[in-house]
Every structure is written in C-alpha cells, then in structure tokens.
Tab-separated table of C-alpha atoms and ligand atoms in Angstrom:
chain	number	residue	atom	x	y	z
A	71	MET	CA	224.592	108.208	98.649
A	72	VAL	CA	223.747	107.388	95.051
A	73	ASP	CA	220.631	109.141	93.861
A	74	GLN	CA	217.933	106.478	93.324
A	75	PRO	CA	214.453	106.569	91.788
A	76	TYR	CA	213.104	105.531	95.208
A	77	ALA	CA	214.657	106.797	98.431
A	78	TYR	CA	214.082	104.366	101.289
A	79	GLN	CA	213.284	105.937	104.620
A	80	ARG	CA	212.056	104.132	107.688
A	81	ILE	CA	208.511	105.347	108.279
A	82	GLU	CA	207.404	105.737	111.901
A	83	LEU	CA	203.882	104.471	112.482
A	84	THR	CA	201.363	106.930	113.860
A	85	GLU	CA	197.838	106.562	115.156
A	86	PRO	CA	196.112	109.773	114.070
A	87	ASP	CA	194.390	111.610	116.919
A	88	TRP	CA	190.707	110.657	116.691
A	89	LYS	CA	189.787	113.527	119.012
A	90	ARG	CA	190.304	115.916	116.104
A	91	ILE	CA	187.092	114.447	114.642
A	92	PRO	CA	184.092	116.287	116.160
A	93	GLY	CA	181.982	113.153	116.678
A	94	TRP	CA	184.796	111.427	118.566
A	95	SER	CA	186.219	114.287	120.617
A	96	GLU	CA	185.151	112.610	123.869
A	97	VAL	CA	186.079	109.029	122.934
A	98	THR	CA	188.498	107.434	125.408
A	99	THR	CA	191.436	105.208	124.535
A	100	ALA	CA	189.626	102.260	126.119
A	101	GLU	CA	186.606	102.854	123.887
A	102	TRP	CA	188.764	103.327	120.802
A	103	GLU	CA	190.578	100.069	121.449
A	104	SER	CA	187.347	98.142	121.971
A	105	ALA	CA	186.185	96.089	118.972
A	106	GLN	CA	182.626	96.412	120.217
A	107	TRP	CA	182.846	100.220	120.284
A	108	GLN	CA	184.387	100.278	116.806
A	109	ARG	CA	181.680	98.027	115.361
A	110	ALA	CA	178.909	100.032	117.020
A	111	HIS	CA	180.263	103.309	115.635
A	112	CYS	CA	180.942	102.329	112.022
A	113	VAL	CA	179.796	104.941	109.533
A	114	LYS	CA	177.056	103.399	107.382
A	115	ASN	CA	175.384	106.324	105.666
A	116	LEU	CA	175.557	110.014	104.812
A	117	ARG	CA	173.778	111.094	107.957
A	118	GLN	CA	176.324	109.345	110.163
A	119	LEU	CA	179.238	110.715	108.127
A	120	ARG	CA	177.844	114.219	108.536
A	121	GLU	CA	177.334	113.693	112.285
A	122	VAL	CA	180.853	112.358	112.837
A	123	LEU	CA	182.754	114.873	110.693
A	124	GLY	CA	180.550	117.827	111.568
A	125	ALA	CA	179.938	121.044	109.691
A	126	GLY	CA	183.499	121.158	108.329
A	127	LEU	CA	182.547	118.679	105.606
A	128	ASP	CA	181.178	120.476	102.548
A	129	GLU	CA	177.606	119.695	101.555
A	130	ALA	CA	178.905	119.326	97.978
A	131	PHE	CA	180.915	116.276	99.058
A	132	LEU	CA	177.838	114.720	100.625
A	133	ALA	CA	175.813	115.396	97.466
A	134	ASP	CA	178.590	113.773	95.396
A	135	LEU	CA	178.511	110.743	97.696
A	136	GLU	CA	174.723	110.575	97.647
A	137	ARG	CA	174.705	110.537	93.839
A	138	ASP	CA	177.259	107.769	93.763
A	139	GLN	CA	175.213	105.667	96.137
A	140	ARG	CA	172.091	106.254	94.048
A	141	GLU	CA	173.613	105.603	90.616
A	142	ARG	CA	176.896	103.723	90.760
A	143	ALA	CA	177.914	102.117	94.051
A	144	THR	CA	178.125	98.344	94.058
A	145	MET	CA	178.965	98.204	97.780
A	146	SER	CA	177.066	99.783	100.631
A	147	MET	CA	178.891	102.085	103.006
A	148	LEU	CA	180.574	100.611	106.069
A	149	VAL	CA	183.644	102.380	107.431
A	150	PRO	CA	185.003	101.561	110.895
A	151	PRO	CA	186.221	104.574	112.901
A	152	GLN	CA	189.729	103.050	112.750
A	153	MET	CA	189.764	103.467	108.956
A	154	LEU	CA	187.994	106.819	108.801
A	155	ASN	CA	190.500	108.199	111.296
A	156	THR	CA	193.383	107.490	108.909
A	157	MET	CA	191.835	109.669	106.179
A	158	ALA	CA	192.977	113.296	105.830
A	159	SER	CA	194.883	112.780	109.067
A	160	SER	CA	197.136	115.806	108.709
A	161	THR	CA	194.151	118.084	109.110
A	162	ALA	CA	190.837	118.203	110.945
A	163	PRO	CA	187.249	118.841	109.907
A	164	ASP	CA	187.290	122.290	111.497
A	165	GLN	CA	190.367	123.334	109.498
A	166	PRO	CA	190.160	125.056	106.105
A	167	GLY	CA	190.764	122.646	103.247
A	168	PHE	CA	189.515	119.532	105.062
A	169	THR	CA	187.046	118.545	102.332
A	170	GLU	CA	189.751	118.905	99.658
A	171	ALA	CA	192.089	116.740	101.743
A	172	LEU	CA	189.350	114.140	102.119
A	173	TYR	CA	188.673	114.148	98.375
A	174	ALA	CA	192.386	113.561	97.705
A	175	ASP	CA	192.851	110.897	100.364
A	176	PRO	CA	193.892	107.476	98.979
A	177	VAL	CA	191.872	105.474	101.505
A	178	ARG	CA	188.806	107.658	100.998
A	179	ARG	CA	189.046	107.032	97.259
A	180	TYR	CA	188.257	103.358	97.665
A	181	MET	CA	186.327	103.251	100.949
A	182	ILE	CA	184.024	106.244	100.342
A	183	PRO	CA	183.813	106.558	96.555
A	184	VAL	CA	181.927	109.568	95.194
A	185	PHE	CA	180.316	110.093	91.810
A	186	SER	CA	182.952	112.542	90.582
A	187	ASP	CA	185.667	109.904	91.123
A	188	ARG	CA	184.229	107.693	88.408
A	189	ARG	CA	184.635	107.820	84.651
A	190	THR	CA	181.653	109.228	82.814
A	191	ASP	CA	182.806	108.069	79.351
A	192	TRP	CA	183.287	104.418	80.257
A	193	PRO	CA	182.231	103.968	83.905
A	194	SER	CA	182.212	100.199	83.329
A	195	HIS	CA	184.048	98.046	80.820
A	196	PRO	CA	181.631	96.336	78.391
A	197	TYR	CA	182.884	93.001	79.710
A	198	SER	CA	182.642	93.887	83.362
A	199	SER	CA	180.445	91.541	85.323
A	200	ARG	CA	179.176	91.040	88.827
A	201	ASP	CA	180.994	87.792	89.566
A	202	SER	CA	183.877	88.700	87.291
A	203	LEU	CA	185.993	85.716	88.337
A	204	HIS	CA	183.091	83.276	87.915
A	205	GLU	CA	183.668	81.945	91.393
A	206	ALA	CA	180.073	80.861	91.964
A	207	GLU	CA	180.173	78.849	88.704
A	208	MET	CA	183.046	76.889	90.201
A	209	TRP	CA	181.409	76.104	93.533
A	210	ALA	CA	181.956	72.447	94.343
A	211	VAL	CA	179.447	72.917	97.142
A	212	GLU	CA	177.801	76.200	98.002
A	213	GLY	CA	180.480	78.808	98.759
A	214	LEU	CA	183.456	76.508	98.045
A	215	THR	CA	185.196	77.533	94.817
A	216	HIS	CA	187.391	74.787	93.393
A	217	ARG	CA	189.300	76.619	90.681
A	218	TYR	CA	192.893	75.430	91.098
A	219	PRO	CA	193.907	71.778	91.260
A	220	THR	CA	195.218	71.789	94.840
A	221	LYS	CA	193.538	74.835	96.359
A	222	VAL	CA	190.042	75.907	97.267
A	223	LEU	CA	188.419	79.128	98.375
A	224	ALA	CA	185.877	78.772	101.171
A	225	GLU	CA	183.503	81.728	101.274
A	226	VAL	CA	182.316	81.182	104.800
A	227	LEU	CA	180.108	84.267	105.075
A	228	PRO	CA	178.959	87.191	102.921
A	229	THR	CA	179.761	90.119	105.218
A	230	CYS	CA	182.781	92.151	106.381
A	231	PRO	CA	183.385	94.709	109.138
A	232	GLN	CA	184.221	97.190	106.340
A	233	TYR	CA	183.082	97.441	102.751
A	234	CYS	CA	185.519	98.444	99.998
A	235	GLY	CA	184.074	100.200	96.959
A	236	HIS	CA	186.031	98.014	94.535
A	237	CYS	CA	185.164	94.660	96.126
A	238	THR	CA	185.695	91.797	93.681
A	239	ARG	CA	182.947	89.810	95.395
A	240	MET	CA	180.384	92.605	95.054
A	241	ASP	CA	177.978	89.984	93.699
A	242	LEU	CA	177.858	88.187	97.035
A	243	VAL	CA	179.326	90.418	99.726
A	244	GLY	CA	177.536	93.142	101.639
A	245	ASN	CA	174.109	94.703	101.522
A	246	PRO	CA	172.221	95.467	98.313
A	247	THR	CA	172.768	98.946	96.883
A	248	ALA	CA	170.513	101.001	94.614
A	249	SER	CA	172.243	99.522	91.554
A	250	ALA	CA	173.459	96.125	92.781
A	251	GLY	CA	171.400	93.395	94.386
A	252	LYS	CA	173.277	90.572	96.107
A	253	LEU	CA	173.369	86.839	95.640
A	254	LYS	CA	172.036	84.993	98.665
A	255	PHE	CA	173.419	81.741	99.974
A	256	GLY	CA	170.682	79.127	100.004
A	257	LEU	CA	171.922	76.825	102.740
A	258	PRO	CA	171.859	77.714	106.448
A	259	PRO	CA	175.405	78.683	107.564
A	260	ALA	CA	176.034	75.555	109.634
A	261	ASP	CA	174.959	73.246	106.773
A	262	ARG	CA	177.059	75.193	104.264
A	263	LEU	CA	180.215	74.905	106.360
A	264	ALA	CA	179.518	71.223	107.054
A	265	ALA	CA	179.120	70.563	103.316
A	266	MET	CA	182.507	72.197	102.672
A	267	ILE	CA	184.211	70.002	105.234
A	268	ASP	CA	182.467	66.909	103.802
A	269	TYR	CA	183.701	67.798	100.292
A	270	LEU	CA	187.269	68.286	101.497
A	271	ARG	CA	187.231	64.991	103.378
A	272	VAL	CA	186.586	63.147	100.121
A	273	THR	CA	188.854	65.324	97.940
A	274	PRO	CA	192.388	64.534	99.102
A	275	GLY	CA	193.954	66.396	96.157
A	276	VAL	CA	193.207	69.669	97.926
A	277	ARG	CA	195.970	70.730	100.331
A	278	ASP	CA	195.341	74.462	100.663
A	279	VAL	CA	192.205	76.253	101.858
A	280	VAL	CA	191.666	80.008	101.761
A	281	VAL	CA	189.032	80.749	104.388
A	282	SER	CA	187.431	83.945	103.232
A	283	GLY	CA	184.100	85.586	102.565
A	284	GLY	CA	183.510	88.324	103.251
A	285	ASP	CA	185.930	88.677	106.097
A	286	VAL	CA	186.439	85.942	108.676
A	287	ALA	CA	186.427	88.607	111.418
A	288	ASN	CA	182.643	88.705	111.034
A	289	LEU	CA	182.142	85.019	111.716
A	290	PRO	CA	181.353	84.436	115.393
A	291	TRP	CA	184.633	83.195	116.855
A	292	PRO	CA	183.379	79.777	118.068
A	293	ARG	CA	182.064	79.006	114.581
A	294	LEU	CA	185.311	80.078	112.868
A	295	GLU	CA	187.418	78.131	115.339
A	296	ALA	CA	185.281	75.024	114.897
A	297	PHE	CA	185.544	75.299	111.097
A	298	VAL	CA	189.316	75.802	111.047
A	299	SER	CA	189.759	73.048	113.613
A	300	ALA	CA	187.706	70.708	111.408
A	301	LEU	CA	189.912	71.655	108.438
A	302	LEU	CA	192.980	70.742	110.498
A	303	ASP	CA	191.429	67.323	111.109
A	304	VAL	CA	191.450	66.664	107.359
A	305	ASP	CA	194.777	64.968	106.823
A	306	SER	CA	195.340	66.244	103.284
A	307	ILE	CA	195.066	69.913	104.267
A	308	ARG	CA	198.471	71.462	104.866
A	309	ASP	CA	197.885	75.193	104.435
A	310	ILE	CA	195.069	77.332	105.784
A	311	ARG	CA	194.891	81.018	105.059
A	312	LEU	CA	192.454	83.226	106.946
A	313	ALA	CA	191.425	86.256	104.872
A	314	THR	CA	190.731	89.350	106.927
A	315	LYS	CA	191.036	92.952	105.917
A	316	ALA	CA	189.879	93.651	109.481
A	317	LEU	CA	193.434	93.094	110.696
A	318	MET	CA	193.883	96.618	109.332
A	319	GLY	CA	190.296	97.918	109.271
A	320	LEU	CA	189.353	96.679	112.733
A	321	PRO	CA	192.585	95.550	114.446
A	322	GLN	CA	190.688	95.743	117.730
A	323	HIS	CA	188.936	92.502	116.737
A	324	TRP	CA	192.191	90.566	116.433
A	325	LEU	CA	193.466	92.078	119.691
A	326	ALA	CA	190.449	90.863	121.684
A	327	ASP	CA	191.342	88.317	124.365
A	328	ASP	CA	188.956	85.596	123.172
A	329	VAL	CA	190.195	85.852	119.579
A	330	ARG	CA	193.863	85.729	120.602
A	331	ALA	CA	193.249	82.754	122.881
A	332	GLY	CA	191.372	80.984	120.097
A	333	MET	CA	194.130	81.669	117.576
A	334	GLU	CA	196.651	80.247	120.052
A	335	ARG	CA	194.630	77.029	120.217
A	336	LEU	CA	194.442	76.839	116.428
A	337	GLY	CA	198.148	77.665	116.050
A	338	ALA	CA	199.061	74.914	118.503
A	339	LYS	CA	196.842	72.383	116.745
A	340	ALA	CA	198.307	73.320	113.366
A	341	ARG	CA	201.853	72.858	114.624
A	342	GLU	CA	200.961	69.524	116.162
A	343	ARG	CA	199.527	68.406	112.788
A	344	GLY	CA	202.439	69.767	110.778
A	345	ALA	CA	200.084	72.136	108.961
A	346	SER	CA	200.334	75.890	108.754
A	347	ILE	CA	197.926	78.755	109.337
A	348	ALA	CA	198.563	82.235	107.991
A	349	ILE	CA	196.544	85.417	108.032
A	350	HIS	CA	196.113	87.223	104.732
A	351	THR	CA	195.127	90.821	105.037
A	352	HIS	CA	194.355	93.565	102.521
A	353	VAL	CA	196.113	96.911	102.943
A	354	ASN	CA	196.300	99.337	100.029
A	355	ALA	CA	197.978	102.419	101.490
A	356	ALA	CA	200.829	102.993	103.955
A	357	GLN	CA	198.765	105.366	106.094
A	358	SER	CA	196.514	102.436	107.079
A	359	VAL	CA	199.371	100.754	108.952
A	360	THR	CA	199.032	102.320	112.396
A	361	PRO	CA	200.499	101.182	115.732
A	362	LEU	CA	197.224	99.379	116.506
A	363	VAL	CA	197.480	97.460	113.232
A	364	ALA	CA	201.086	96.565	114.073
A	365	ARG	CA	199.993	95.387	117.525
A	366	ALA	CA	197.295	93.185	116.013
A	367	ALA	CA	199.725	91.674	113.505
A	368	GLN	CA	202.274	91.011	116.238
A	369	ALA	CA	199.588	89.503	118.462
A	370	MET	CA	198.737	87.074	115.676
A	371	LEU	CA	202.383	86.171	115.071
A	372	ASP	CA	202.725	85.607	118.826
A	373	THR	CA	199.994	82.960	118.662
A	374	GLY	CA	202.429	80.810	116.705
A	375	ILE	CA	200.801	80.997	113.288
A	376	ARG	CA	203.164	80.879	110.376
A	377	ASP	CA	202.804	84.345	108.893
A	378	VAL	CA	200.761	87.470	108.300
A	379	ARG	CA	200.789	88.475	104.636
A	380	ASN	CA	199.342	91.320	102.613
A	381	GLN	CA	197.390	91.088	99.382
A	382	GLY	CA	196.725	94.613	98.195
A	383	VAL	CA	194.834	95.770	95.147
A	384	LEU	CA	196.359	98.109	92.559
A	385	LEU	CA	194.062	101.112	92.416
A	386	ARG	CA	194.469	104.346	90.505
A	387	GLY	CA	194.636	107.313	92.846
A	388	VAL	CA	195.403	105.029	95.778
A	389	ASN	CA	198.685	103.248	95.141
A	390	ASP	CA	199.447	103.534	91.408
A	391	SER	CA	203.053	104.652	91.780
A	392	ALA	CA	206.232	102.819	92.717
A	393	THR	CA	206.708	105.225	95.623
A	394	ALA	CA	203.263	104.527	97.065
A	395	LEU	CA	203.744	100.784	96.679
A	396	LEU	CA	207.231	100.697	98.141
A	397	ASP	CA	206.234	102.978	101.021
A	398	LEU	CA	203.377	100.576	101.744
A	399	CYS	CA	205.558	97.466	101.528
A	400	PHE	CA	208.302	98.875	103.751
A	401	THR	CA	205.749	100.135	106.275
A	402	LEU	CA	204.128	96.696	106.404
A	403	LEU	CA	207.450	94.931	106.710
A	404	ASP	CA	209.392	97.269	109.014
A	405	GLY	CA	206.515	98.564	111.083
A	406	ALA	CA	204.151	95.645	111.444
A	407	GLY	CA	205.990	92.451	110.458
A	408	ILE	CA	203.451	91.883	107.664
A	409	MET	CA	204.831	90.228	104.550
A	410	PRO	CA	204.061	91.986	101.245
A	411	TYR	CA	202.809	89.210	98.996
A	412	TYR	CA	200.557	90.184	96.082
A	413	PHE	CA	199.137	93.214	94.404
A	414	TYR	CA	196.124	92.216	92.383
A	415	MET	CA	194.952	94.212	89.425
A	416	CYS	CA	191.501	95.553	90.234
A	417	ASP	CA	188.936	93.135	88.816
A	418	MET	CA	186.452	93.976	86.093
A	419	ILE	CA	183.372	94.641	88.154
A	420	PRO	CA	180.854	97.323	87.107
A	421	GLY	CA	181.885	100.884	87.901
A	422	SER	CA	185.554	100.095	88.414
A	423	GLU	CA	187.141	101.680	85.322
A	424	HIS	CA	188.463	104.722	87.181
A	425	TRP	CA	190.296	102.420	89.602
A	426	ARG	CA	191.674	99.931	87.085
A	427	LEU	CA	195.177	100.066	85.626
A	428	SER	CA	196.148	98.682	82.244
A	429	LEU	CA	198.262	95.563	82.082
A	430	ALA	CA	201.140	97.687	80.743
A	431	GLU	CA	200.939	99.952	83.787
A	432	ALA	CA	200.978	96.972	86.133
A	433	GLN	CA	203.973	95.498	84.303
A	434	HIS	CA	205.772	98.817	84.602
A	435	LEU	CA	205.066	99.018	88.340
A	436	GLN	CA	206.372	95.494	88.818
A	437	HIS	CA	209.574	96.526	87.086
A	438	GLN	CA	209.894	99.695	89.152
A	439	ILE	CA	209.576	98.022	92.541
A	440	MET	CA	212.125	95.267	91.861
A	441	GLY	CA	215.405	95.425	93.753
A	442	TYR	CA	214.407	97.511	96.759
A	443	LEU	CA	212.672	95.011	99.006
A	444	PRO	CA	214.142	91.680	100.045
A	445	GLY	CA	213.288	89.114	97.374
A	446	PHE	CA	211.045	87.171	99.739
A	447	ALA	CA	209.035	90.341	100.437
A	448	THR	CA	208.819	91.672	96.887
A	449	PRO	CA	205.162	91.406	95.941
A	450	ARG	CA	204.088	90.023	92.613
A	451	MET	CA	201.685	92.013	90.476
A	452	VAL	CA	198.950	89.614	89.553
A	453	CYS	CA	196.132	89.622	87.029
A	454	ASP	CA	193.223	87.378	88.008
A	455	VAL	CA	192.120	86.303	84.548
A	456	PRO	CA	188.524	85.053	84.297
A	457	TYR	CA	188.406	81.243	83.901
A	458	VAL	CA	192.199	81.102	84.323
A	459	GLY	CA	193.152	82.375	87.768
A	460	LYS	CA	196.111	84.326	89.015
A	461	ARG	CA	198.803	85.044	86.447
A	462	TRP	CA	201.887	87.088	87.008
A	463	VAL	CA	201.506	90.224	84.831
A	464	HIS	CA	204.529	89.251	82.750
A	465	GLN	CA	203.079	85.835	81.940
A	466	VAL	CA	200.828	87.298	79.253
A	467	SER	CA	200.820	85.261	76.070
A	468	ARG	CA	199.867	88.057	73.602
A	469	TYR	CA	198.946	91.679	74.143
A	470	ASP	CA	197.155	93.954	71.695
A	471	THR	CA	197.864	97.359	73.219
A	472	ASP	CA	195.744	99.172	70.597
A	473	LEU	CA	192.594	97.329	71.603
A	474	GLY	CA	193.693	96.788	75.178
A	475	ILE	CA	193.185	93.038	75.028
A	476	SER	CA	195.684	90.687	76.618
A	477	TYR	CA	195.550	86.938	76.057
A	478	TRP	CA	196.460	84.325	78.632
A	479	THR	CA	196.880	80.596	78.759
A	480	LYS	CA	196.751	78.150	81.599
A	481	ASN	CA	198.287	74.946	82.789
A	482	TYR	CA	195.414	73.310	84.699
A	483	ARG	CA	191.695	72.774	84.347
A	484	THR	CA	189.207	74.486	86.617
A	485	GLY	CA	186.158	72.692	87.930
A	486	VAL	CA	184.052	73.744	84.936
A	487	GLU	CA	186.450	72.385	82.278
A	488	ALA	CA	186.891	68.780	83.266
A	489	ASP	CA	185.866	67.589	79.794
A	490	ASP	CA	187.121	70.513	77.728
A	491	PRO	CA	189.905	69.306	75.387
A	492	LEU	CA	190.910	72.889	74.544
A	493	ALA	CA	191.159	74.182	78.109
A	494	LEU	CA	194.957	74.062	78.152
A	495	THR	CA	195.556	75.511	74.701
A	496	ARG	CA	192.845	78.157	74.497
A	497	GLU	CA	193.715	81.829	74.989
A	498	TYR	CA	191.602	83.680	77.533
A	499	PRO	CA	191.169	87.458	77.161
A	500	TYR	CA	191.526	90.231	79.693
A	501	TYR	CA	190.790	93.886	79.029
A	502	ASP	CA	192.466	97.217	79.742
A	503	PRO	CA	190.342	100.282	80.533
A	504	ILE	CA	189.127	101.670	77.216
A	505	TYR	CA	189.732	105.328	78.018
A	506	LEU	CA	193.478	104.596	78.228
A	507	LEU	CA	193.654	103.225	74.664
A	508	PRO	CA	194.923	105.113	71.630
A	509	PRO	CA	192.149	106.698	69.495
A	510	ARG	CA	192.013	103.708	67.113
A	511	GLY	CA	191.308	101.348	69.985
A	512	GLN	CA	188.719	103.603	71.547
A	513	ASP	CA	186.932	103.963	68.188
A	514	TRP	CA	186.944	100.176	67.774
A	515	TRP	CA	185.248	99.659	71.126
A	516	ARG	CA	182.807	102.499	70.578
A	517	ALA	CA	181.746	101.111	67.204
A	518	ARG	CA	181.173	97.647	68.623
A	519	SER	CA	179.407	98.917	71.683
A	520	ASP	CA	177.091	101.079	69.560
A	521	ALA	CA	176.351	98.231	67.169
A	522	ALA	CA	175.931	95.376	69.575
A	523	GLY	CA	175.363	96.746	73.043
A	524	PRO	CA	177.847	95.791	75.731
A	525	LEU	CA	176.315	92.460	76.603
A	526	GLN	CA	176.480	91.116	73.046
A	527	LEU	CA	180.117	91.998	72.559
A	528	ALA	CA	181.362	88.578	73.549
A	529	GLU	CA	180.140	87.087	70.296
A	530	LYS	CA	181.628	89.865	68.205
A	531	ILE	CA	185.263	89.581	69.194
B	118	LIG	S1	187.212	93.343	102.901
B	118	LIG	FE1	187.513	92.119	101.053
B	118	LIG	S2	185.583	90.968	100.826
B	118	LIG	FE2	185.197	92.668	102.261
B	118	LIG	S3	184.444	94.349	100.993
B	118	LIG	FE3	186.663	94.615	101.169
B	118	LIG	S4	187.484	93.579	99.351
B	118	LIG	FE4	185.378	92.838	99.629
C-alpha cells in the first residue's frame, strides 16, 4: 500500500458500557434505550455531574466548571446520559487518570466547557455578538428567518434535549445563564407556527424550509407532525429539512414507536406530493456515532425520508485535524448511513475564541480532506458570514491575514436589503481569532480595542 497522509480504516461502532459510571451501574438496557429515562436523567448542573460520576471526578474540575458557568457560559448545562457516556469511554471514574481523560475528551470540550478551556487574552472577539448571524433581524414573522431567496429557517421552539457550549443561537436557545439572558418569543407557540405557515402560503418563491430551533426533538410530536404536514400542503415547498442533534444526542427519541410511525406518515405524504424530507443532524466527533445512533438513523431512513445528513461545526480541540474529520465522516457514512454534508466554522458568539479556527485553517482542512471520501459525501467547509450567509471557505473575495479580516460578497439580497443598491457589490467582513494573528495584527486590534472599546470598533474599521 502507498503511504498516505490519512490511512482509512473501517471503524467498528461501540456503545460504551454505561455501567462503568457509578450513577448508572444499575441501569438496565431497557431503561437506557428509553427516551423518557434519558430525558429524566440528563445532567443539568454540577451536583448532578458529581452524583453521576462519583468521587473519581476531581473537585478541581468541578471548580473549573463552576467558574465557567459563573463567568463565561452562554449555554446552560444539559447533557443526556447517551452523550456523557461517550466521553472518556476508555476509562471509568474509579480509574486513575479519569479526570485528565475527561478534560481531554473532544465531546466534553464542547458539551461541558470549563473556564480553563477558554482564552484569557481574547475570550471573545470584539465583533462577537449574541445573534451573530442576525437571524432575528431577518424574521419575516416571528421565528421565521428569510435570509436566502428560496429558503427559510423556521425556528419552531427555543429548546433542545442537549445544550452545546458553542451554540450559534445562544441568544434564543436554552435557559438564561449567569452571563447570558435569552430572547423570548412573544407569540404563543401555536400562533407563531400558524403565522409561519400563513407567510409561506403567500410567498411561493420559497421552496425549502429548514425546521429547526432549538431541536425539533423537543417539540411534542403531534405539533411537529401537524406543522410539517401543513408545510407539505403548501404547493411551492419541495424540500423540508428537520434539524435535530438529538438523532445523536438522544437517539432513543427517534427510535420511539410513536415518532417512527409519525415519520412514516410524513414520509409517505412527502412522496405522494413529490416533495422531500431529510433529517439534518449535528455530530462533531466520531466517538458520538454509537450503534444506537446508527439504529436511529437507519430507522429514519426506513420511514422513506430522503436522507439523513450531518452538519458539524469545526471546533478547536474537538475536530480540528483532517484525521478527526475524516474519521468522523467515514464513521457516519460506513457505520450509520449518515451523509457528511457541511462543516461550519464556529460562529462569532461571545466566549467562542478558543473554539474558533481561522479562515486559513478551515481552507487548509478542506484541502486535506479532499479525495478520500466519495465526492457526494465530501463535506464543504462553510463560513456563515453575517448578512451574507453560507459561503464556501474558498469563496473569499479578499483576505488580510495580518489583521485576520476576510471580505466576502454575495449574489442575492436578504430580507433586510430589499432597497439597498449596494447589497450585491459591498464586501462584508469576517474575523479570525486575534490570538492567532502575527504580532502586527494583534497590536492593531489591541490599539483599537484600547482606544474605542470593543463595541465602537465597527465605526473605526
Ligand atoms: S443542538 Fe443545535 S440549537 Fe441546540 S444547543 Fe446544540 S447547537 Fe444549539
């Protein structure tokens, strides 16, 4: 065999033994595979983490976590047993070195962030913001972002069965934290969903609806089915994508009989209408793809929907190498029949600098993963540029690598630029993490930040 930078090996899926975790040593397979049991036993705070993992977890870790929750966290803690069980799975809390293994674990790094993970020089980029993609500004009706000409994003609820530390929608999703309050929808849920359907009925240019949140797995099934069914009744809608990280974080939900039966009804209706439904999930590390996740993905494909696809997020310390990304993609594809689709650059929310990669790093990773996966399953690295939308990382128009500013153009108007004559010629900036810049660039940002304060920087550039 020719020696290659990446050596493909079929990875066998494994469900780590949850009985190695002290708090779950008596949990039966039937309980573990019950969505209700998983939801009832999610870890939501330090006390529960300590109870589940037992005395093997160092107090120093808990203090590190407590400080993060007090000073930095933008998402509250919510970790289903299914996800916690995949962390540090080669060891157990009663083994020496467990805390170190937990610190180093890629899934832990984004699901249970601790203070020492974060940058202290630039914890947040000066241009980071709560709704960094300005989705709420582009709401056509409450929760319905109309950013692209033919596509909309329907935020049908503001909760998930699991909360990721880097969540792009930290402005809206989840419970308030010590440092981040949350936007509240104003309309009652039924009225909000009805208003979305009404808007789509009179907007025939939209053919594609991403049904998201939050995570659709938290919407009571009858309400989700009624909403998707109503979307299928709108003649112009051809593609519906259901966004659910829970396919990985809580696969038990998608394996439940009522959910499978409901998805079969929706799949049948979609086929009858010549429309397609796909599930879009969010997996960032190969270890998350367990046999239960594969079963859930297969169960969804068996309902006759068109596809199950993965949109991961590029995160330092989690998947920032070609090996980690290719291992993940092959595990998704070979083990679970999930199509690798996108890797988004981590968005510019507060406290995310330690996770974010520079554009140059993302471009390099795109180059490194080419040629191994089938073309149809080779994910694109994507930068979601504020006021622009998704751009392939190589589509950048100009890139000042000293200052870490990339400039992007676009070929359509968003909902807030209907009358803007410059919308299609203007360059829109995006920013690399400052700590990665050469000294000249770092000095430039420091001088401006000292002089103007982060929030006034927009006028200075
Ligand atoms: S599942 Fe998605 S919406 Fe929910 S917290 Fe994670 S990134 Fe945010």
